[in-house]
Each structure stands twice: as structure tokens, then as C-alpha cells.
N, CA, C and O atoms as a MOPAC input file, in Angstrom:
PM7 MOZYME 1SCF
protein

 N    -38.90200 1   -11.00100 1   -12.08200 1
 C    -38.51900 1   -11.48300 1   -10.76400 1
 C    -37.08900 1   -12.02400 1   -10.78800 1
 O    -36.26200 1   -11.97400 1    -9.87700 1
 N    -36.98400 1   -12.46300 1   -11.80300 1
 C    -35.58400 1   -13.24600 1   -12.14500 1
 C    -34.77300 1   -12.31600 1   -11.89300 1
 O    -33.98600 1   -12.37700 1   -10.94900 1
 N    -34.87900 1   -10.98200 1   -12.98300 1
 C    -34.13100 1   -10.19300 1   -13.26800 1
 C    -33.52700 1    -9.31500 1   -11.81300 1
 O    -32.40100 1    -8.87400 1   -11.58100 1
 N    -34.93300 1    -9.28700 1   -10.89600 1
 C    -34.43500 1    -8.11000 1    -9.93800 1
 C    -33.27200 1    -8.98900 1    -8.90100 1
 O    -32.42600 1    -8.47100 1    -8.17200 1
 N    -33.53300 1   -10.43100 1    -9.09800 1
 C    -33.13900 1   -11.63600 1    -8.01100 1
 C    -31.51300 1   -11.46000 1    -8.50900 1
 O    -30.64300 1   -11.63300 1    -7.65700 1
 N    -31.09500 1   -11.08600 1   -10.01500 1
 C    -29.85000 1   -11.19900 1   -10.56300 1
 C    -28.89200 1   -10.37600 1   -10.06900 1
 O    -27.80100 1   -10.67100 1    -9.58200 1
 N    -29.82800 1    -8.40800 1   -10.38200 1
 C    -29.51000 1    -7.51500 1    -9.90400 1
 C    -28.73700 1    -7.99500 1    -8.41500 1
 O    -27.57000 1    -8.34000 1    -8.22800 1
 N    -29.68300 1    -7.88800 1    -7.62200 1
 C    -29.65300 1    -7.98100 1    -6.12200 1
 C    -28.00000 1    -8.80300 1    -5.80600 1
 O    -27.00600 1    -8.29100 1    -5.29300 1
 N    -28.16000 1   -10.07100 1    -6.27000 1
 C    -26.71200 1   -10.54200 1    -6.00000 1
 C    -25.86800 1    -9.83800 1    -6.89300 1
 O    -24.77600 1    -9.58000 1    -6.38700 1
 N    -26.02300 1    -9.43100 1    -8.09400 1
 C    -24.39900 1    -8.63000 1    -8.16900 1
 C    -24.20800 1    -7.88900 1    -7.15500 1
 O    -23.15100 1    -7.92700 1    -6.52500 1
 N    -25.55300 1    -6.82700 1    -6.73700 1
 C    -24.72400 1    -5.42600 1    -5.53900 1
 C    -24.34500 1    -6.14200 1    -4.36600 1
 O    -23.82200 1    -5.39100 1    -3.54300 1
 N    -24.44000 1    -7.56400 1    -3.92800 1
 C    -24.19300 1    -7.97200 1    -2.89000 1
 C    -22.73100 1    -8.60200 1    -2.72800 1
 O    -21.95000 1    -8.53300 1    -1.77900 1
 N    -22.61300 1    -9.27400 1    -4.03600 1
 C    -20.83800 1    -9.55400 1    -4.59300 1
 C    -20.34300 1    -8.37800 1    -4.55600 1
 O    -19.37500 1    -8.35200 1    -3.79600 1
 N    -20.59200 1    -7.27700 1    -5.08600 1
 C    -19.99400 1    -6.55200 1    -5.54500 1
 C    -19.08200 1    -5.42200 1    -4.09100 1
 O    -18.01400 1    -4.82100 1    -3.97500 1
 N    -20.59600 1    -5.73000 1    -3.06400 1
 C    -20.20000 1    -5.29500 1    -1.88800 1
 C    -19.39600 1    -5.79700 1    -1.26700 1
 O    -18.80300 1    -5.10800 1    -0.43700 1
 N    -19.10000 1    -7.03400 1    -1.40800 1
 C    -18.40900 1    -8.12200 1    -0.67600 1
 C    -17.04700 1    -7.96600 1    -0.92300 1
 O    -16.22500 1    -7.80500 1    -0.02000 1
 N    -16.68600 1    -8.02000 1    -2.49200 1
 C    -15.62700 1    -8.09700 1    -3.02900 1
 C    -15.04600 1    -6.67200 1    -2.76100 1
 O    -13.81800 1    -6.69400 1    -2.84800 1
 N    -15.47300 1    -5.63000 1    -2.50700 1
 C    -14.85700 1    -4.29300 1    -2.42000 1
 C    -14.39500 1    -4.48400 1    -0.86800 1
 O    -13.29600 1    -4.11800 1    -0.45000 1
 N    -15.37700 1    -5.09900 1    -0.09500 1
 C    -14.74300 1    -4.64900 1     1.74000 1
 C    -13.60400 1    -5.64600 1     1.41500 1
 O    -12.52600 1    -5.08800 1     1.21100 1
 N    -13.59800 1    -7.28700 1     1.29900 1
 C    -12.05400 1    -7.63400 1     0.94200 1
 C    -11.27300 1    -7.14500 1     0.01000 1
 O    -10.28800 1    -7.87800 1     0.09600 1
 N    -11.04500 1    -6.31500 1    -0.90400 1
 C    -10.07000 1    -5.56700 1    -0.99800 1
 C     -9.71700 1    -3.61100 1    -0.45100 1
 O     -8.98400 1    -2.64800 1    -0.68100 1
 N    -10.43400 1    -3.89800 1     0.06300 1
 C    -10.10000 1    -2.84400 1     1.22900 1
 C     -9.67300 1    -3.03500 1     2.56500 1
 O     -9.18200 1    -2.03900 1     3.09400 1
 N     -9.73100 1    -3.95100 1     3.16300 1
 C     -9.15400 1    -4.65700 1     3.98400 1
 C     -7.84900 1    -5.01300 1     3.98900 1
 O     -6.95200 1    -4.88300 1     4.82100 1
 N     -7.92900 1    -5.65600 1     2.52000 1
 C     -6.32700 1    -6.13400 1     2.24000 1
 C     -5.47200 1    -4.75700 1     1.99900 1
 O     -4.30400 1    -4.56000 1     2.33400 1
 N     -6.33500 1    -3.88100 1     1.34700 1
 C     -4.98500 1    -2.35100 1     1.44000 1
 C     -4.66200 1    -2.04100 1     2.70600 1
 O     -3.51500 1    -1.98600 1     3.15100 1
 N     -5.85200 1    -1.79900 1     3.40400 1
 C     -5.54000 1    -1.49500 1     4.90600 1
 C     -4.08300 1    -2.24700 1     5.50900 1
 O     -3.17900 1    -1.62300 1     6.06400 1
 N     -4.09300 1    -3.45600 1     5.30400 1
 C     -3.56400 1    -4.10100 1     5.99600 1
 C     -1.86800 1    -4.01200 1     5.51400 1
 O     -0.98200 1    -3.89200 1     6.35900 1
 N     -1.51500 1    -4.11000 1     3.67600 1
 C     -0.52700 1    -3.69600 1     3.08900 1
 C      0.08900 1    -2.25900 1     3.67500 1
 O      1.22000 1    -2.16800 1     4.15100 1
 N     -0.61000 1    -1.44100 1     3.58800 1
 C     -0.18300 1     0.02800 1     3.86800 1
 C     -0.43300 1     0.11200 1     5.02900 1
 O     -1.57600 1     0.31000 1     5.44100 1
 N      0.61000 1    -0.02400 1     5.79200 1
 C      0.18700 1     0.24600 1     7.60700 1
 C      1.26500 1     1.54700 1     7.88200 1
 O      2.47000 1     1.41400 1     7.67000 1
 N      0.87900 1     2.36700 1     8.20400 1
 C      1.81800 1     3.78800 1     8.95500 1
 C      1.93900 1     3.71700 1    10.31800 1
 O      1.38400 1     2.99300 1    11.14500 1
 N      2.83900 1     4.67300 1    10.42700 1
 C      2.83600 1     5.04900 1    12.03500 1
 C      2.36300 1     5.61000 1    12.07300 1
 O      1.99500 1     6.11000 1    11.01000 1
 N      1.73100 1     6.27500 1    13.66700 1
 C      0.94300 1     6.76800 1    13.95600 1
 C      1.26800 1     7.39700 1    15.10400 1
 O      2.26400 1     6.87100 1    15.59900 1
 N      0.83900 1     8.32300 1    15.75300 1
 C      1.18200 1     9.52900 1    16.95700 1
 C     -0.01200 1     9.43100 1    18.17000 1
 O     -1.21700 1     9.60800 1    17.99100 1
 N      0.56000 1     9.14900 1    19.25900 1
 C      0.11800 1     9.39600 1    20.61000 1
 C      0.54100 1    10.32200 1    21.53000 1
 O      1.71200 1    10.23600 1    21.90100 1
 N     -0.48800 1    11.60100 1    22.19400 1
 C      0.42400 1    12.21800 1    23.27900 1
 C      0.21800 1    11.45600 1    24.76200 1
 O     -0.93900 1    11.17700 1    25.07500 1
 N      1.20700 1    11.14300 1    25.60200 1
 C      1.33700 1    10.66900 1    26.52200 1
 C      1.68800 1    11.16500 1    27.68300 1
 O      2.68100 1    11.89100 1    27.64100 1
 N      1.04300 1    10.96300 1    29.02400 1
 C      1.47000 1    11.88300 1    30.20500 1
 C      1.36200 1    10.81200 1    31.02100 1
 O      0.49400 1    10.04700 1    31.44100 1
 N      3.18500 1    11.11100 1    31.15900 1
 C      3.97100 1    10.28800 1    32.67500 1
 C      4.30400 1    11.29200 1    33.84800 1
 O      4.85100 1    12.38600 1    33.70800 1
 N      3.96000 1    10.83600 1    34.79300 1
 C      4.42500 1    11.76700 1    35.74200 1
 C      4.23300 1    13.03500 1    35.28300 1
 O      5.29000 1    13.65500 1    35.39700 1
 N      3.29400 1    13.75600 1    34.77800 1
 C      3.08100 1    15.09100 1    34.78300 1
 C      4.35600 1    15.72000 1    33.54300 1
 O      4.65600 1    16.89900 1    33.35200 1
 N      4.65100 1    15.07900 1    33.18000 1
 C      5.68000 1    15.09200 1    31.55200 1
 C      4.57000 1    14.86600 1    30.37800 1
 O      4.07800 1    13.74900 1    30.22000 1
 N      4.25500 1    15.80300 1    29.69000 1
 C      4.09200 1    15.36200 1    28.51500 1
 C      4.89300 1    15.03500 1    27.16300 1
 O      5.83100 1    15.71400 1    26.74600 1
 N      4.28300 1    13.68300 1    26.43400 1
 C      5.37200 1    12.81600 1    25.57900 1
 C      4.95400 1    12.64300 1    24.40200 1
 O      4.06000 1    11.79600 1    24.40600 1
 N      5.23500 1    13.15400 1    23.10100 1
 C      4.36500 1    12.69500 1    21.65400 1
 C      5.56000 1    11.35700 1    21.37700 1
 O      6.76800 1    11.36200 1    21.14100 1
 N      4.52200 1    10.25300 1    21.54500 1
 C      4.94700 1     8.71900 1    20.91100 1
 C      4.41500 1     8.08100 1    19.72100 1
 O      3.29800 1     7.75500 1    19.32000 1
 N      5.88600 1     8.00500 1    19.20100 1
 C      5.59600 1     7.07300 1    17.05900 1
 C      5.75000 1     5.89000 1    17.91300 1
 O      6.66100 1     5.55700 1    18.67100 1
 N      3.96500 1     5.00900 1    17.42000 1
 C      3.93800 1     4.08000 1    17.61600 1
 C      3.99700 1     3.10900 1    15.62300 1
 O      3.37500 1     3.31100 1    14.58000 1
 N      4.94300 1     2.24600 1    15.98600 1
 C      4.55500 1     1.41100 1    14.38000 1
 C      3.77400 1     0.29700 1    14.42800 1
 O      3.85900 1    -0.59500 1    15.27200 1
 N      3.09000 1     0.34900 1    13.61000 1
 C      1.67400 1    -0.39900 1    12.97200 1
 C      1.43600 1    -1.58400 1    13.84600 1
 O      0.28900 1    -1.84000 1    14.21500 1
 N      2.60700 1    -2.43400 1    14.25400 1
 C      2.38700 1    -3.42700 1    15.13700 1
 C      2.38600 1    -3.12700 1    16.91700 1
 O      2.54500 1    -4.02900 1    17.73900 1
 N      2.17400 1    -1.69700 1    17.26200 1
 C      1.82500 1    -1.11300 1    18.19800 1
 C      3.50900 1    -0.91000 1    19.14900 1
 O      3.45100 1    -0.37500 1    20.25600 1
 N      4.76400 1    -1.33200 1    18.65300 1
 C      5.77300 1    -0.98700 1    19.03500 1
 C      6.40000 1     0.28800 1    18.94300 1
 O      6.57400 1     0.99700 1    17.95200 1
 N      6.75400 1     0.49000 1    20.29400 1
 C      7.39600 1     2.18500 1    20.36300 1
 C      8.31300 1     2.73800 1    19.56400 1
 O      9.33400 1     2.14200 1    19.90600 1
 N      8.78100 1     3.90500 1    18.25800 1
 C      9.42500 1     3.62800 1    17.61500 1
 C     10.85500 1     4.86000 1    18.26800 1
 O     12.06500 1     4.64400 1    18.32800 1
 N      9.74800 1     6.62200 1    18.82600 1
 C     10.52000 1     7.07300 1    19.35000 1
 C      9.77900 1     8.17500 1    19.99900 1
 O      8.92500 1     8.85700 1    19.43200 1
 N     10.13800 1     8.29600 1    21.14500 1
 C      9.23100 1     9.50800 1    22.66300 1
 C     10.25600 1    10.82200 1    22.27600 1
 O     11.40900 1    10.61600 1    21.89900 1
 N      9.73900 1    12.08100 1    22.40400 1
 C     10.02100 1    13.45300 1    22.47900 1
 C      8.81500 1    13.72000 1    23.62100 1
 O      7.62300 1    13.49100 1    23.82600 1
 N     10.03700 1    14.39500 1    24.23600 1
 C      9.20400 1    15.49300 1    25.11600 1
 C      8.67000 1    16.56800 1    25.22800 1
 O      9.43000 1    17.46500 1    25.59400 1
 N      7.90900 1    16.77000 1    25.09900 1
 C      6.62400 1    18.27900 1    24.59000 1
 C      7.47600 1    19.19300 1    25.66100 1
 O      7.92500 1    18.82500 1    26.74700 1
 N      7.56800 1    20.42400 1    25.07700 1
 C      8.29000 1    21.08600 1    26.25900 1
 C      7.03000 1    22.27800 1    26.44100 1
 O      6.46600 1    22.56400 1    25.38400 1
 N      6.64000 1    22.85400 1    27.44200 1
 C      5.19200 1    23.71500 1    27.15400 1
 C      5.95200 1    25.06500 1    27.51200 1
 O      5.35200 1    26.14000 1    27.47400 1

């Protein structure tokens, strides 16, 4: 009983300790990222950076 009670909390540390350091990579390594956008019937591919600021709009030409 002991033994399975021991088990049990390592996989539960073990779970624990992996989502906070996966979290923390997430958060180190942030990219930009791509949105297409339609203004006025213009379509726009927008680099947004990690802190959700516009970095630069091109206009899709079809």
C-alpha cells in the first residue's frame, strides 16, 4: 500500500514538474505569427509579434 501510495506521487510530481517547464519554454521562445485580414474587401497577411503588436501588413494581391 505504501509502495503504490509512493509510486502515485512521483507520476504526480513528475507531471507537475514537466507542465512548469513547458510553460516556461513556451513563454522563453515566443515567435511571430501570421494572420489573414480583410479590410474593406482588401485582403492583408499580418506579422503579429508575440506581444500581439503589428510588426508588418502586405497586401494579398488575388
Amino acid at each position: 500500500m505504501l509502495k503504490k501510495l509512493f509510486s502515485t506521487s512521483l507520476i504526480a510530481l513528475s507531471i507537475i514538474f514537466c507542465s512548469f517547464s513547458d510553460s516556461a519554454a513556451v513563454q522563453t521562445e515566443c515567435e511571430h505569427y501570421f494572420q489573414t485580414q480583410v479590410i474593406n474587401g482588401i485582403r492583408y497577411l499580418v506579422e503579429y509579434s508575440c506581444d500581439g503588436s503589428i510588426i508588418n501588413i502586405v497586401e494579398i494581391e488575388e
